[in-house]
Coordinates of N, CA and C in Angstrom, one line a residue:
G12 N 0.8 -1.2 0.0 CA 0.0 0.0 0.0 C 0.8 1.3 0.0
F13 N 2.1 1.2 -0.2 CA 3.0 2.3 -0.2 C 3.6 2.5 -1.6
A14 N 3.8 3.8 -1.9 CA 4.6 4.1 -3.1 C 6.0 4.0 -2.8
V15 N 6.8 3.2 -3.4 CA 8.2 3.0 -3.1 C 9.0 3.6 -4.2
E16 N 10.0 4.4 -3.8 CA 11.0 4.9 -4.8 C 12.4 4.6 -4.3
M17 N 13.3 4.5 -5.2 CA 14.7 4.2 -4.8 C 15.6 5.3 -5.4
L18 N 16.3 6.0 -4.6 CA 17.3 7.0 -5.0 C 18.6 6.5 -4.6
S19 N 19.4 6.1 -5.5 CA 20.7 5.5 -5.3 C 21.8 6.4 -5.8
G20 N 22.9 6.4 -5.0 CA 24.1 7.1 -5.4 C 24.9 6.2 -6.4
D21 N 24.6 4.9 -6.5 CA 25.3 4.0 -7.4 C 25.1 4.3 -8.8
R22 N 25.9 3.6 -9.7 CA 25.7 3.7 -11.1 C 24.4 3.1 -11.6
N23 N 24.1 3.3 -12.8 CA 22.8 2.8 -13.4 C 22.6 1.3 -13.3
A24 N 23.6 0.6 -13.8 CA 23.5 -0.9 -13.8 C 23.2 -1.5 -12.5
P25 N 24.0 -1.2 -11.4 CA 23.7 -1.9 -10.2 C 22.4 -1.4 -9.6
A26 N 22.1 -0.1 -9.7 CA 20.8 0.5 -9.2 C 19.6 -0.2 -9.9
E27 N 19.7 -0.3 -11.2 CA 18.6 -1.0 -11.9 C 18.4 -2.4 -11.5
A28 N 19.5 -3.1 -11.3 CA 19.5 -4.5 -10.9 C 18.8 -4.7 -9.5
V29 N 19.2 -3.8 -8.6 CA 18.6 -3.9 -7.2 C 17.1 -3.5 -7.3
A30 N 16.8 -2.4 -8.1 CA 15.4 -2.0 -8.2 C 14.5 -3.1 -8.8
R31 N 15.0 -3.7 -9.8 CA 14.3 -4.8 -10.5 C 14.1 -6.0 -9.5
Q32 N 15.1 -6.4 -8.8 CA 15.1 -7.5 -7.8 C 14.1 -7.2 -6.7
A33 N 14.0 -5.9 -6.3 CA 13.1 -5.5 -5.2 C 11.7 -5.2 -5.7
G34 N 11.5 -5.1 -7.0 CA 10.2 -4.8 -7.5 C 9.9 -3.3 -7.4
I35 N 10.9 -2.5 -7.5 CA 10.7 -1.1 -7.4 C 10.7 -0.5 -8.8
A36 N 9.6 0.1 -9.2 CA 9.4 0.6 -10.5 C 10.0 2.0 -10.7
T37 N 9.9 2.8 -9.6 CA 10.5 4.2 -9.7 C 11.8 4.3 -9.0
W38 N 12.8 4.5 -9.8 CA 14.2 4.5 -9.2 C 15.0 5.5 -10.0
R39 N 16.1 6.0 -9.3 CA 17.0 6.9 -10.0 C 18.4 6.6 -9.5
A40 N 19.3 6.5 -10.4 CA 20.7 6.2 -10.0 C 21.5 7.5 -10.0
L41 N 22.7 7.5 -9.5 CA 23.7 8.6 -9.5 C 23.0 9.8 -8.7
S42 N 22.3 9.6 -7.7 CA 21.6 10.6 -6.9 C 22.6 11.1 -5.8
D43 N 22.8 12.4 -5.8 CA 23.7 12.9 -4.7 C 22.8 13.3 -3.5
P44 N 23.5 13.7 -2.4 CA 22.7 14.1 -1.2 C 21.7 15.2 -1.5
K45 N 22.1 16.2 -2.3 CA 21.1 17.3 -2.5 C 19.9 16.8 -3.3
Q46 N 20.1 15.9 -4.2 CA 18.9 15.4 -5.0 C 18.0 14.6 -4.1
K47 N 18.6 13.9 -3.1 CA 17.8 13.1 -2.2 C 17.0 14.0 -1.3
T48 N 17.6 15.0 -0.7 CA 16.9 15.9 0.1 C 15.8 16.7 -0.6
E49 N 16.1 17.1 -1.9 CA 15.1 17.8 -2.7 C 13.9 16.9 -3.0
R50 N 14.1 15.6 -3.2 CA 13.0 14.7 -3.4 C 12.1 14.6 -2.2
L51 N 12.8 14.5 -1.0 CA 12.0 14.4 0.2 C 11.3 15.7 0.5
E52 N 11.9 16.9 0.2 CA 11.2 18.1 0.3 C 10.0 18.2 -0.6
A53 N 10.1 17.7 -1.8 CA 9.0 17.7 -2.8 C 7.9 16.8 -2.3
L54 N 8.2 15.7 -1.8 CA 7.2 14.8 -1.2 C 6.5 15.5 0.0
R55 N 7.2 16.1 0.8 CA 6.6 16.8 2.0 C 5.7 17.9 1.5
A56 N 6.1 18.6 0.5 CA 5.3 19.8 0.0 C 4.0 19.3 -0.6
T57 N 3.9 18.0 -1.0 CA 2.6 17.5 -1.5 C 1.9 16.7 -0.5
G58 N 2.3 16.8 0.8 CA 1.6 16.2 1.9 C 2.0 14.8 2.2
H59 N 3.0 14.3 1.5 CA 3.4 12.9 1.8 C 4.3 12.8 3.0
K60 N 4.3 11.7 3.7 CA 5.2 11.5 4.9 C 6.1 10.4 4.5
A61 N 7.3 10.7 4.1 CA 8.3 9.7 3.6 C 9.0 9.0 4.7
L62 N 9.2 7.7 4.4 CA 10.1 6.8 5.2 C 11.3 6.6 4.4
M63 N 12.5 7.0 4.9 CA 13.7 6.9 4.2 C 14.6 5.8 4.8
V64 N 15.1 5.0 3.9 CA 16.0 3.9 4.4 C 17.4 4.2 3.7
G65 N 18.4 4.4 4.5 CA 19.7 4.7 3.9 C 20.8 4.2 4.7
D66 N 22.0 3.9 4.0 CA 23.1 3.3 4.7 C 24.4 4.1 4.5
G67 N 24.5 5.0 3.6 CA 25.7 5.7 3.3 C 25.9 7.0 3.9
L68 N 27.1 7.5 3.9 CA 27.4 8.8 4.4 C 26.6 9.9 3.7
N69 N 26.4 9.6 2.4 CA 25.6 10.6 1.5 C 24.1 10.5 1.8
D70 N 23.6 9.6 2.7 CA 22.2 9.5 3.0 C 21.9 10.3 4.3
A71 N 22.9 10.7 5.1 CA 22.6 11.3 6.4 C 21.7 12.5 6.4
A72 N 21.9 13.4 5.4 CA 21.0 14.6 5.4 C 19.6 14.2 5.0
A73 N 19.4 13.3 4.1 CA 18.1 12.9 3.7 C 17.4 12.1 4.9
L74 N 18.2 11.3 5.6 CA 17.6 10.6 6.7 C 17.1 11.5 7.8
A75 N 17.9 12.6 8.0 CA 17.5 13.6 9.0 C 16.2 14.3 8.6
L76 N 16.0 14.5 7.3 CA 14.9 15.3 6.8 C 13.6 14.5 6.7
A77 N 13.8 13.2 6.5 CA 12.6 12.3 6.3 C 11.7 12.3 7.5
H78 N 10.4 12.1 7.3 CA 9.4 12.0 8.4 C 9.8 10.9 9.3
V79 N 10.2 9.7 8.8 CA 10.7 8.6 9.5 C 11.9 8.1 8.8
S80 N 13.0 7.7 9.5 CA 14.2 7.2 8.8 C 14.7 6.0 9.5
I81 N 15.3 5.1 8.6 CA 15.8 3.8 9.1 C 17.1 3.6 8.5
S82 N 18.1 3.0 9.3 CA 19.4 2.7 8.8 C 19.8 1.4 9.3
P83 N 20.5 0.6 8.5 CA 20.9 -0.7 9.0 C 22.1 -0.6 9.9
A84 N 22.3 -1.6 10.7 CA 23.4 -1.6 11.7 C 24.8 -1.5 11.0
T85 N 24.8 -2.0 9.7 CA 26.1 -2.0 9.0 C 26.3 -0.6 8.3
A86 N 25.5 0.3 8.5 CA 25.6 1.6 7.8 C 26.7 2.5 8.4
A87 N 27.0 3.5 7.6 CA 27.9 4.5 8.1 C 27.4 5.1 9.4
Q88 N 28.3 5.5 10.3 CA 27.9 6.0 11.6 C 27.0 7.3 11.5
A89 N 27.3 8.1 10.5 CA 26.6 9.3 10.3 C 25.1 9.0 10.0
S90 N 24.9 8.0 9.2 CA 23.6 7.5 8.8 C 22.8 7.0 10.0
Q91 N 23.5 6.2 10.8 CA 22.9 5.6 12.0 C 22.5 6.8 13.0
A92 N 23.4 7.8 13.1 CA 23.1 8.9 14.0 C 21.9 9.7 13.5
A93 N 21.7 9.8 12.2 CA 20.6 10.6 11.7 C 19.3 9.9 11.6
A94 N 19.4 8.5 11.7 CA 18.2 7.7 11.6 C 17.3 7.7 12.9
D95 N 16.0 7.5 12.7 CA 15.1 7.3 13.8 C 15.2 5.9 14.4
M96 N 15.6 4.9 13.5 CA 15.6 3.5 13.9 C 16.8 2.9 13.2
V97 N 17.5 2.0 13.9 CA 18.6 1.3 13.3 C 18.3 -0.2 13.3
L98 N 18.3 -0.8 12.2 CA 18.0 -2.2 12.1 C 19.2 -3.1 12.5
R99 N 18.9 -4.1 13.3 CA 19.9 -5.1 13.6 C 19.8 -6.3 12.7
G100 N 20.9 -6.9 12.4 CA 20.9 -8.1 11.5 C 20.8 -7.7 10.1
E101 N 20.5 -8.8 9.3 CA 20.5 -8.6 7.8 C 19.1 -8.4 7.3
G102 N 19.0 -7.9 6.1 CA 17.7 -7.8 5.4 C 16.9 -6.6 5.9
L103 N 15.8 -6.4 5.1 CA 14.9 -5.2 5.3 C 13.6 -5.7 5.9
A104 N 13.4 -6.9 6.2 CA 12.1 -7.4 6.7 C 11.6 -6.7 7.9
P105 N 12.5 -6.3 8.8 CA 12.1 -5.5 10.0 C 11.4 -4.2 9.7
I106 N 11.5 -3.7 8.5 CA 10.9 -2.5 8.2 C 9.3 -2.7 8.1
T107 N 8.9 -3.8 7.5 CA 7.5 -4.1 7.4 C 6.9 -4.4 8.8
E108 N 7.7 -5.0 9.7 CA 7.3 -5.2 11.1 C 7.1 -3.9 11.8
A109 N 8.1 -3.0 11.6 CA 8.0 -1.7 12.3 C 6.7 -0.9 11.8
V110 N 6.4 -1.0 10.5 CA 5.2 -0.3 10.0 C 4.0 -1.0 10.6
D111 N 3.9 -2.3 10.7 CA 2.8 -3.0 11.3 C 2.6 -2.6 12.7
V112 N 3.7 -2.5 13.5 CA 3.6 -2.1 14.9 C 3.2 -0.7 15.0
A113 N 3.7 0.2 14.2 CA 3.2 1.6 14.2 C 1.8 1.7 13.9
R114 N 1.3 1.0 13.0 CA -0.2 1.0 12.7 C -1.0 0.5 13.8
A115 N -0.6 -0.6 14.4 CA -1.3 -1.1 15.6 C -1.3 -0.2 16.8
A116 N -0.1 0.5 17.0 CA 0.0 1.4 18.1 C -1.0 2.6 17.8
R117 N -1.0 3.0 16.6 CA -1.9 4.2 16.3 C -3.4 3.8 16.6
R118 N -3.8 2.6 16.2 CA -5.2 2.1 16.5 C -5.4 2.1 18.0
L119 N -4.5 1.6 18.7 CA -4.7 1.5 20.2 C -4.7 2.9 20.8
V120 N -3.9 3.8 20.3 CA -4.0 5.2 20.9 C -5.4 5.8 20.6
F121 N -5.9 5.6 19.4 CA -7.2 6.2 19.2 C -8.3 5.5 20.0
Q122 N -8.2 4.2 20.2 CA -9.1 3.5 21.0 C -9.1 4.0 22.5
N123 N -7.9 4.2 23.0 CA -7.7 4.7 24.3 C -8.2 6.2 24.5
F124 N -8.0 7.0 23.5 CA -8.6 8.3 23.5 C -10.1 8.3 23.5
A125 N -10.7 7.4 22.7 CA -12.1 7.3 22.6 C -12.7 6.8 24.0
F126 N -12.0 5.8 24.5 CA -12.5 5.3 25.8 C -12.4 6.4 26.9
S127 N -11.3 7.1 26.9 CA -11.1 8.1 27.9 C -12.2 9.2 27.8
A128 N -12.4 9.6 26.5 CA -13.4 10.7 26.3 C -14.8 10.2 26.7
A129 N -15.1 8.9 26.4 CA -16.4 8.4 26.8 C -16.6 8.4 28.3
Y130 N -15.5 7.9 28.9 CA -15.5 7.8 30.4 C -15.7 9.2 31.0
N131 N -15.0 10.2 30.5 CA -15.1 11.5 31.1 C -16.4 12.2 30.8
M132 N -17.0 11.8 29.6 CA -18.3 12.4 29.3 C -19.4 12.0 30.3
F133 N -19.3 10.8 30.8 CA -20.3 10.2 31.8 C -19.9 10.4 33.2
A134 N -18.6 10.1 33.5 CA -18.2 10.1 34.9 C -18.1 11.5 35.5
V135 N -17.5 12.5 34.8 CA -17.3 13.8 35.3 C -18.7 14.5 35.7
P136 N -19.7 14.5 34.8 CA -20.9 15.1 35.1 C -21.6 14.4 36.3
L137 N -21.5 13.1 36.4 CA -22.1 12.4 37.6 C -21.4 12.8 38.9
A138 N -20.1 12.9 38.8 CA -19.3 13.3 40.0 C -19.6 14.8 40.4
A139 N -19.7 15.6 39.4 CA -20.0 17.1 39.6 C -21.4 17.3 40.2
A140 N -22.3 16.4 39.8 CA -23.7 16.5 40.3 C -23.8 15.9 41.7
G141 N -22.8 15.2 42.1 CA -22.8 14.6 43.4 C -23.5 13.3 43.5
L142 N -23.7 12.7 42.3 CA -24.4 11.4 42.2 C -23.6 10.2 42.5
V143 N -22.2 10.4 42.6 CA -21.3 9.3 43.1 C -20.5 9.8 44.2
T144 N -20.1 8.9 45.1 CA -19.3 9.3 46.2 C -17.8 9.5 45.7
P145 N -17.0 10.2 46.5 CA -15.6 10.3 46.1 C -14.9 9.0 46.0
L146 N -15.2 8.0 46.8 CA -14.6 6.7 46.7 C -15.0 6.0 45.4
I147 N -16.2 6.0 45.0 CA -16.6 5.4 43.8 C -16.0 6.1 42.6
A148 N -15.9 7.4 42.6 CA -15.2 8.2 41.6 C -13.7 7.8 41.5
A149 N -13.1 7.7 42.6 CA -11.6 7.3 42.6 C -11.5 5.9 42.1
V150 N -12.3 4.9 42.5 CA -12.2 3.6 41.9 C -12.5 3.6 40.4
A151 N -13.5 4.3 40.0 CA -13.8 4.4 38.6 C -12.7 5.0 37.8
M152 N -12.0 6.0 38.3 CA -10.9 6.6 37.6 C -9.7 5.6 37.5
S153 N -9.5 4.9 38.6 CA -8.4 3.9 38.6 C -8.7 2.8 37.6
A154 N -10.0 2.4 37.6 CA -10.4 1.3 36.6 C -10.2 1.8 35.2
S155 N -10.6 3.0 35.0 CA -10.4 3.6 33.6 C -8.9 3.6 33.2
S156 N -8.1 4.0 34.1 CA -6.6 4.0 33.8 C -6.1 2.6 33.5
L157 N -6.6 1.7 34.3 CA -6.2 0.3 34.2 C -6.7 -0.3 32.8
I158 N -7.9 0.0 32.4 CA -8.4 -0.4 31.1 C -7.6 0.1 30.0
V159 N -7.2 1.4 30.1 CA -6.4 2.0 29.0 C -5.0 1.4 29.0
M160 N -4.4 1.1 30.1 CA -3.1 0.5 30.2 C -3.2 -0.9 29.6
L161 N -4.2 -1.7 30.0 CA -4.3 -3.1 29.5 C -4.5 -3.1 28.0
N162 N -5.3 -2.2 27.5 CA -5.5 -2.1 26.1 C -4.2 -1.8 25.3
A163 N -3.4 -0.9 25.9 CA -2.1 -0.6 25.3 C -1.2 -1.8 25.3
L164 N -1.3 -2.6 26.4 CA -0.4 -3.8 26.5 C -0.7 -4.8 25.4
R165 N -1.9 -4.7 24.8 CA -2.2 -5.7 23.7 C -1.2 -5.6 22.6
L166 N -0.6 -4.5 22.4 CA 0.4 -4.3 21.4 C 1.6 -5.2 21.5
S167 N 2.0 -5.5 22.8 CA 3.2 -6.4 23.0 C 2.9 -7.8 22.8
R168 N 1.6 -8.2 22.7 CA 1.2 -9.6 22.4 C 1.4 -10.0 21.0
G169 N 1.7 -9.0 20.1 CA 2.0 -9.3 18.7 C 0.7 -9.7 18.0

């Protein structure tokens, strides 16, 4: 569900081979750091939130500019420092896992906001009207916090 582009500093032949192997239709070889940052700025200007994956010294500026950035553990230290996330091990499979976890976390955050809003819509007026005792209000508030926390823990169950 993502538009994937590859901007490589490598020559045409190796860049094309990698793009073809990865199934990336939109790619550009011989891209310097300025071209990479300009592409990210153009994406941002059109409302896109780009995830940048880079491993070279020439990727550091683009990694810092991207909405989210990832660098492998084997990358240049400047790239690792500029990245939001550093992948351990080989391969790019953890990127899809990170996207899945981020999507699940977003859903849980919205669920927790909805639950908290609903709780406060009912509990606060009841407490303000004096229809519940302070003890019941305190227990209900603690129960609400516990439900929100348990809902958030669902993320760790994978």
